[in-house]
XYZ file of C-alpha atoms in Angstrom:
523
model
C -61.388 -83.867 -0.367
C -63.827 -81.839 1.756
C -61.943 -82.642 4.975
C -58.670 -81.696 3.294
C -60.120 -78.313 2.281
C -61.280 -77.708 5.870
C -57.745 -78.439 7.049
C -56.269 -76.047 4.456
C -58.768 -73.353 5.490
C -57.153 -73.243 8.964
C -53.550 -73.578 7.768
C -51.111 -70.814 8.814
C -49.830 -70.543 5.209
C -51.830 -69.296 2.230
C -53.220 -72.020 -0.057
C -54.593 -71.545 -3.578
C -55.928 -74.442 -5.709
C -56.232 -73.960 -9.497
C -58.117 -76.148 -11.979
C -56.637 -77.445 -15.220
C -57.494 -74.144 -16.991
C -55.478 -72.272 -14.383
C -58.501 -70.693 -12.675
C -58.775 -70.397 -8.910
C -61.028 -73.138 -7.483
C -60.172 -72.719 -3.776
C -58.461 -70.119 -1.603
C -58.079 -70.222 2.190
C -58.419 -67.399 4.725
C -54.671 -66.826 5.073
C -54.321 -66.306 1.312
C -57.199 -63.814 1.364
C -55.391 -61.876 4.132
C -52.097 -61.950 2.211
C -53.549 -60.621 -1.052
C -56.366 -58.406 0.296
C -59.214 -59.963 -1.714
C -62.539 -61.460 -0.722
C -63.256 -65.053 -1.643
C -65.896 -64.042 -4.227
C -63.391 -61.725 -5.937
C -60.909 -64.562 -6.492
C -62.898 -67.711 -7.198
C -62.977 -68.379 -10.963
C -60.227 -65.827 -11.691
C -56.955 -66.855 -13.423
C -54.150 -67.394 -10.923
C -52.158 -64.689 -12.738
C -54.243 -62.082 -10.873
C -52.066 -62.863 -7.828
C -48.774 -62.502 -9.731
C -47.068 -59.266 -10.925
C -47.530 -58.760 -14.662
C -43.816 -59.138 -15.437
C -44.030 -62.804 -14.375
C -47.218 -63.640 -16.324
C -45.560 -64.968 -19.492
C -43.392 -67.481 -17.669
C -46.237 -68.613 -15.446
C -48.624 -69.204 -18.390
C -45.944 -71.181 -20.223
C -45.400 -73.270 -17.104
C -49.155 -73.820 -16.672
C -49.417 -75.067 -20.265
C -47.297 -78.064 -19.275
C -49.414 -79.070 -16.247
C -51.026 -81.997 -18.074
C -47.694 -83.681 -18.698
C -46.314 -83.314 -15.167
C -46.095 -86.298 -12.770
C -48.995 -86.677 -10.319
C -47.063 -88.292 -7.514
C -44.469 -85.693 -6.481
C -44.230 -81.914 -5.944
C -43.804 -79.737 -9.030
C -41.699 -77.209 -7.173
C -40.750 -76.709 -3.499
C -39.459 -73.537 -1.871
C -39.638 -71.422 -5.037
C -39.178 -67.700 -4.444
C -41.426 -65.332 -6.364
C -43.382 -62.124 -5.879
C -47.086 -61.807 -5.130
C -49.352 -58.926 -6.078
C -52.005 -57.662 -3.663
C -55.351 -56.217 -4.676
C -54.035 -52.672 -4.101
C -51.166 -53.339 -6.541
C -48.370 -53.637 -3.968
C -45.896 -56.468 -4.398
C -44.288 -58.629 -1.721
C -41.837 -61.579 -1.757
C -43.299 -65.044 -1.303
C -42.090 -68.629 -1.122
C -44.333 -71.098 -2.975
C -44.579 -74.857 -3.279
C -46.607 -76.453 -6.110
C -48.155 -79.923 -5.821
C -50.490 -81.837 -8.196
C -53.788 -83.232 -6.902
C -55.633 -85.844 -9.004
C -59.461 -85.580 -8.769
C -62.318 -87.223 -10.717
C -62.644 -83.966 -12.692
C -58.994 -83.846 -13.636
C -55.775 -82.569 -12.112
C -55.711 -79.593 -9.750
C -52.611 -77.697 -8.751
C -52.231 -76.776 -5.080
C -50.005 -73.821 -4.295
C -48.759 -73.183 -0.741
C -47.819 -69.517 -0.285
C -45.738 -68.015 2.509
C -44.992 -64.293 2.965
C -41.185 -64.035 3.384
C -40.988 -60.235 3.687
C -39.513 -60.410 7.203
C -37.003 -63.062 6.175
C -35.882 -60.980 3.179
C -35.464 -57.914 5.381
C -33.383 -59.916 7.867
C -31.253 -61.388 5.060
C -30.673 -57.918 3.635
C -29.691 -56.605 7.062
C -27.232 -59.466 7.562
C -25.845 -58.861 4.061
C -25.294 -55.190 4.869
C -23.626 -56.059 8.155
C -21.357 -58.544 6.390
C -20.506 -55.969 3.743
C -19.781 -53.330 6.381
C -17.649 -55.793 8.315
C -15.723 -56.801 5.204
C -15.139 -53.145 4.350
C -13.921 -52.475 7.888
C -11.651 -55.499 7.764
C -10.206 -54.417 4.418
C -9.753 -50.880 5.687
C -8.108 -51.907 8.963
C -5.943 -54.516 7.282
C -4.749 -51.906 4.810
C -3.974 -49.536 7.669
C -2.092 -52.293 9.501
C -0.038 -53.076 6.382
C 0.883 -49.422 5.927
C 1.781 -49.118 9.578
C 3.975 -52.240 9.494
C 6.427 -50.294 7.312
C 6.372 -47.408 9.770
C 7.118 -49.810 12.655
C 10.679 -50.278 11.411
C 11.253 -46.531 11.500
C 9.549 -45.406 14.676
C 8.087 -47.226 17.679
C 6.313 -44.011 18.620
C 4.549 -43.832 15.278
C 3.515 -47.498 15.684
C 2.009 -46.867 19.111
C 0.227 -43.763 17.882
C -1.425 -45.733 15.098
C -2.359 -48.687 17.306
C -3.854 -46.411 19.941
C -6.033 -44.601 17.416
C -7.561 -47.683 15.802
C -10.933 -48.963 16.960
C -9.620 -52.536 16.920
C -8.329 -54.282 20.029
C -4.650 -55.104 19.353
C -1.882 -56.981 21.178
C 1.409 -58.844 20.870
C 2.430 -62.028 22.705
C 5.719 -63.867 22.701
C 6.180 -67.514 21.813
C 5.333 -68.535 25.397
C 1.999 -66.688 25.318
C 3.185 -63.770 27.515
C 1.861 -60.309 26.601
C 4.472 -57.884 25.254
C 2.118 -55.102 24.139
C -1.555 -54.062 24.192
C -3.090 -50.937 22.678
C -5.390 -48.434 24.383
C -8.509 -50.045 22.913
C -7.488 -53.297 24.648
C -6.974 -51.372 27.894
C -10.410 -49.742 27.665
C -12.335 -52.891 26.753
C -10.700 -55.141 29.355
C -9.941 -52.483 32.010
C -6.241 -53.260 32.304
C -2.990 -51.367 31.748
C 0.051 -52.402 29.722
C 2.327 -52.504 32.767
C -0.236 -54.700 34.518
C -0.368 -57.376 31.809
C 3.213 -57.478 30.526
C 4.719 -60.950 30.932
C 1.300 -62.341 31.950
C -0.545 -65.034 29.985
C -4.204 -65.413 29.062
C -4.589 -67.888 31.935
C -3.959 -64.994 34.337
C -6.445 -62.648 32.628
C -9.403 -64.769 31.498
C -11.398 -67.824 32.645
C -9.561 -71.122 32.126
C -11.729 -72.365 29.238
C -11.388 -69.057 27.367
C -7.634 -68.894 27.973
C -7.218 -72.470 26.712
C -9.010 -71.555 23.454
C -6.865 -68.441 22.911
C -3.637 -70.309 23.626
C -4.510 -73.125 21.192
C -5.201 -70.554 18.459
C -1.841 -68.858 19.108
C -0.021 -72.184 18.823
C -1.847 -72.963 15.553
C -0.754 -69.619 14.050
C 2.872 -70.196 15.074
C 2.816 -73.774 13.761
C 1.355 -72.716 10.391
C 3.654 -69.672 10.267
C 0.975 -67.671 8.473
C -1.822 -65.251 9.319
C -5.228 -66.676 10.230
C -8.729 -65.282 10.547
C -10.561 -66.664 13.613
C -13.685 -66.184 15.683
C -13.260 -66.133 19.456
C -15.661 -65.647 22.367
C -14.090 -63.586 25.155
C -15.904 -61.971 28.102
C -15.444 -58.352 29.114
C -14.973 -57.385 32.784
C -18.715 -56.821 33.285
C -19.225 -60.567 32.671
C -20.933 -60.257 29.294
C -19.656 -62.613 26.584
C -18.576 -60.898 23.364
C -17.858 -62.402 19.948
C -14.743 -61.208 18.141
C -13.487 -61.436 14.582
C -9.754 -61.935 15.135
C -6.758 -61.655 12.786
C -3.634 -63.290 14.191
C -0.250 -63.313 12.461
C 3.258 -64.576 13.327
C 6.333 -62.343 13.097
C 9.909 -62.040 14.379
C 11.640 -59.065 15.936
C 15.099 -57.856 14.985
C 16.738 -60.461 17.216
C 14.767 -63.322 15.652
C 12.375 -63.939 18.577
C 8.934 -65.191 17.496
C 5.744 -63.342 18.410
C 2.027 -63.554 17.692
C 0.293 -60.306 16.838
C -3.446 -59.860 16.824
C -6.262 -57.469 15.994
C -9.885 -58.109 16.953
C -13.207 -56.492 16.038
C -16.292 -56.865 18.222
C -18.941 -58.576 16.024
C -21.357 -59.440 18.859
C -24.184 -57.460 17.249
C -23.853 -59.391 13.976
C -23.746 -62.753 15.770
C -26.797 -61.870 17.867
C -28.718 -60.845 14.737
C -27.930 -64.181 13.104
C -29.101 -65.989 16.247
C -32.341 -63.976 16.252
C -33.006 -64.922 12.643
C -32.462 -68.606 13.449
C -34.667 -68.310 16.556
C -37.429 -66.643 14.527
C -37.353 -69.490 12.018
C -37.464 -72.057 14.837
C -40.411 -70.338 16.530
C -42.274 -70.144 13.219
C -41.899 -73.910 12.803
C -43.006 -74.519 16.394
C -46.011 -72.266 15.825
C -47.159 -74.269 12.819
C -46.745 -77.549 14.688
C -48.441 -76.467 17.908
C -51.374 -74.787 16.163
C -52.221 -77.970 14.301
C -51.661 -80.133 17.382
C -53.835 -77.922 19.576
C -56.765 -78.104 17.147
C -56.462 -81.885 16.859
C -56.428 -82.338 20.654
C -59.100 -79.758 21.488
C -62.110 -81.493 19.932
C -61.717 -84.962 21.522
C -60.896 -83.327 24.872
C -64.200 -81.435 24.786
C -66.078 -84.658 24.094
C -64.286 -86.590 26.860
C -64.738 -83.757 29.356
C -68.426 -83.388 28.585
C -69.094 -87.112 28.942
C -67.115 -87.296 32.192
C -69.014 -84.388 33.742
C -72.333 -85.932 32.653
C -71.371 -89.244 34.291
C -70.294 -87.416 37.467
C -73.666 -85.664 37.757
C -75.469 -89.003 37.376
C -73.252 -90.788 39.917
C -74.203 -91.156 43.560
C -72.237 -89.105 46.088
C -70.910 -92.237 47.812
C -69.997 -94.092 44.621
C -66.397 -95.456 45.045
C -65.631 -94.531 41.415
C -66.510 -90.870 41.961
C -62.974 -89.928 43.108
C -61.386 -91.487 40.006
C -63.835 -89.647 37.745
C -63.074 -86.341 39.467
C -59.365 -86.953 38.903
C -60.026 -87.630 35.222
C -61.925 -84.336 34.905
C -59.096 -82.513 36.693
C -56.507 -83.882 34.282
C -58.720 -82.985 31.308
C -58.911 -79.402 32.599
C -55.114 -79.340 32.935
C -54.626 -80.552 29.350
C -57.219 -78.033 28.119
C -55.276 -75.259 29.854
C -52.079 -76.348 28.084
C -53.922 -76.434 24.737
C -55.245 -72.906 25.316
C -51.723 -71.729 26.141
C -50.481 -73.305 22.927
C -53.128 -71.461 20.930
C -52.337 -68.199 22.754
C -48.702 -68.638 21.805
C -49.335 -69.395 18.125
C -52.238 -67.042 17.416
C -51.711 -63.351 16.852
C -54.561 -61.445 18.480
C -54.712 -57.745 17.504
C -53.692 -55.384 20.291
C -56.371 -53.124 21.737
C -54.168 -50.267 22.906
C -55.395 -47.697 25.369
C -53.766 -45.693 28.185
C -53.034 -47.988 31.122
C -52.079 -46.844 34.623
C -49.396 -49.288 35.717
C -49.883 -48.835 39.527
C -53.609 -49.596 39.218
C -52.960 -52.645 37.039
C -50.378 -53.955 39.540
C -52.952 -53.618 42.352
C -55.530 -55.550 40.302
C -53.097 -58.406 39.650
C -52.026 -58.566 43.318
C -55.689 -58.833 44.302
C -55.977 -61.923 42.080
C -53.044 -63.651 43.801
C -53.852 -62.582 47.359
C -54.550 -66.161 48.497
C -51.319 -67.801 47.204
C -49.310 -64.877 48.615
C -50.739 -65.509 52.086
C -50.444 -69.274 51.709
C -46.706 -69.023 50.921
C -46.104 -66.310 53.594
C -44.773 -63.843 51.007
C -44.444 -60.153 51.871
C -45.131 -57.803 48.942
C -43.462 -54.424 48.516
C -44.732 -52.145 45.735
C -42.796 -49.087 44.579
C -44.563 -47.389 41.650
C -43.889 -43.693 41.265
C -46.874 -41.395 41.761
C -45.943 -39.398 38.648
C -45.553 -42.501 36.487
C -47.141 -41.817 33.069
C -49.718 -44.106 31.534
C -48.466 -46.543 28.895
C -50.303 -47.385 25.654
C -51.052 -51.087 26.091
C -53.656 -53.834 25.866
C -54.685 -54.109 29.558
C -55.834 -57.747 29.304
C -52.613 -58.950 27.692
C -50.447 -56.808 29.989
C -52.298 -58.250 32.981
C -51.489 -61.749 31.711
C -47.769 -60.887 31.579
C -47.715 -59.497 35.132
C -49.758 -62.439 36.425
C -47.348 -64.945 34.825
C -44.286 -63.199 36.272
C -45.778 -62.835 39.782
C -46.948 -66.462 39.863
C -43.455 -67.580 38.821
C -42.008 -65.498 41.672
C -44.455 -67.059 44.158
C -43.560 -70.572 42.988
C -39.862 -69.720 43.336
C -40.369 -68.985 47.082
C -42.204 -72.008 48.530
C -40.810 -71.212 51.968
C -41.773 -67.535 51.909
C -39.804 -64.375 51.287
C -40.137 -60.877 49.859
C -41.662 -59.998 46.487
C -40.731 -56.521 45.243
C -42.532 -54.797 42.361
C -41.034 -51.566 41.059
C -42.078 -49.338 38.158
C -40.309 -46.227 36.872
C -39.437 -44.346 33.708
C -36.133 -45.304 32.129
C -33.886 -44.631 29.151
C -32.272 -47.987 28.239
C -28.505 -47.902 27.962
C -27.232 -47.487 24.415
C -25.998 -50.708 22.789
C -26.962 -52.766 25.843
C -30.751 -52.925 25.841
C -31.919 -50.836 22.912
C -30.234 -48.877 20.108
C -32.786 -46.048 20.242
C -33.203 -43.041 22.515
C -36.891 -43.791 23.191
C -38.226 -43.469 26.704
C -39.790 -46.459 28.421
C -41.516 -47.584 31.575
C -39.702 -50.461 33.248
C -41.622 -52.813 35.537
C -39.401 -55.002 37.729
C -40.577 -58.088 39.618
C -37.919 -59.341 42.044
C -38.077 -62.484 44.175
C -35.840 -64.087 46.805
C -36.087 -67.581 45.372
C -33.431 -70.136 44.497
C -32.405 -68.256 41.344
C -31.791 -69.566 37.817
C -28.557 -71.375 36.894
C -26.484 -69.420 34.317
C -26.708 -72.220 31.748
C -30.533 -71.950 31.768
C -30.760 -68.165 31.279
C -30.295 -68.161 27.442
C -33.238 -70.576 27.100
C -35.567 -69.114 29.732
C -37.968 -67.580 27.150
C -37.953 -70.584 24.794
C -41.308 -72.398 24.391
C -41.625 -75.579 26.500
C -38.436 -74.871 28.469
C -39.051 -75.089 32.205
C -37.004 -75.734 35.346
C -40.073 -76.804 37.335
C -40.889 -80.357 38.306
C -42.875 -82.518 35.899
C -46.559 -81.616 36.104
C -45.943 -78.184 37.697
C -45.223 -76.155 34.579
C -45.803 -76.197 30.824
C -42.845 -74.047 29.783
C -45.164 -71.638 27.938
C -45.790 -68.868 30.498
C -42.571 -66.912 29.880
C -42.663 -67.592 26.127
C -46.197 -66.147 25.909
C -45.209 -63.185 28.131
C -42.164 -62.445 25.973
C -44.306 -62.592 22.830
C -46.821 -60.112 24.312
C -43.987 -57.758 25.323
C -42.608 -57.800 21.760
C -46.062 -57.084 20.292
C -46.167 -53.932 22.444
C -42.797 -52.813 21.053
C -41.048 -53.750 24.311
C -39.162 -56.725 25.668
C -38.411 -58.834 28.758
C -35.040 -59.194 30.475
C -33.978 -61.413 33.375
C -31.136 -61.205 35.881
C -30.592 -63.989 38.368
C -28.088 -65.315 40.876
C -28.310 -68.824 42.251
C -29.256 -68.676 45.928
C -30.210 -64.991 45.814
C -33.247 -64.754 43.521
C -34.296 -63.363 40.157
C -35.391 -60.023 38.717
C -37.616 -59.965 35.618
C -37.808 -56.543 33.906
C -40.603 -55.633 31.483
C -39.866 -52.632 29.202
C -42.824 -50.834 27.584
C -42.520 -47.789 25.275
C -44.410 -44.667 26.293
C -45.513 -44.135 22.688
C -46.624 -46.803 20.166
C -43.674 -48.006 18.098
C -44.069 -46.685 14.483
C -41.810 -49.462 13.163
C -44.171 -52.322 14.053
C -44.951 -54.775 11.311
C -48.316 -56.381 10.598
C -47.846 -59.014 13.310
C -47.375 -56.319 15.970
C -43.710 -57.195 16.631
C -41.734 -54.008 17.234
C -38.205 -53.127 16.206
C -36.979 -54.466 19.567
C -38.170 -58.013 18.842
């Protein structure tokens, strides 16, 4: 039981254990942080002190039945409730109740997880869905009203279609374009006379065109309107997600056509992906934190014994080389464990004004030897009037060191490493929805570049393109996490055979929208 309590003390979730009278017998550090109490303030108190008063009656009634509950399975998993902090504030939690049989009777273990961020994300997605549904209803109603006007005036039809925010088009039965509206022209940088009688195979990549054509055929075969989701790139190469309404119709001569209207829902799709990624990273964090602690202790013992044996061994002992290799591998594993802990732990930021040019010089001094060894020429372009950024210098140094070392490893045969820093206003709807001002630090190499299929996963934990034994896949994940804690973010651009450019964006003022974990509104 004692070892189990030690394990719970280090758990990333809050844990509270209550005795058969419903009084708190154990509470771990995470629970104390969640509710704002000290251990002495909670031990011996009824568990209802952690629950808003409006839930007390139901909880007491439930506790009265503890004695008759089964001892071999959970009493409730993934239950959503509200917790009450010492200062009286309430917050949403997810709890799981499990019975524990002890010599003194049955205890009830409660695992508590703060789901405030998840609730906020769910509410944001709900609002986006509601807004999208309202827009769809509104546009569909407009389209229905305009369909009547189409019979009376082609001019009125074009005027309506050219004033809607939706991308709209018509194609004949063979997939050839008969009409596109001005929104289509703007988004895809084409003109009506340039696309008439052309098919999707002449406008888009083959795989995209094949998808669009199959959807058109399905609408014609069903002879009814369909709601679809399609991924179509814009001319700048960025892939966009579209909510598409396609419908069949005939003109006055009886010829069959497919009409369509599409709304860009890329922002909604990206938000859903971010929510899923956050949940995945949370699960990885729990796993790696526990794994790192389990590995760390035996590694320390093995390393200590190996170093002791090495000191006692004669210089010409034939086993000395093998022992040195063992110690080297232990150090490598220890480094990976430390990186795991750095990734899963949230260390408070110690913000102070940081001069970016000076910090870049310090980092370059640390990597002077590998730069010379790989025959890499460094060019630094940091503006003299560059303002200081509020940052944690140690963590920011780690980010720059990771990015520069990656650039060095990408150029084993030598090349040019360019480091630039300047003030910037990120483009609206491309990098940030706000008008904040930032400092952007770019690190560009002339390496082999990153294949396009790897770019979406480049900041995922444990993803690496390096050979086995030459990378852990944690450097960029840790760097991205540090950037988010500062209210900034990392971006990468790369072309195979030409090299890569990693851009670090840092706000000039601390982000007021940061949550308790330090993740800003750009995370």
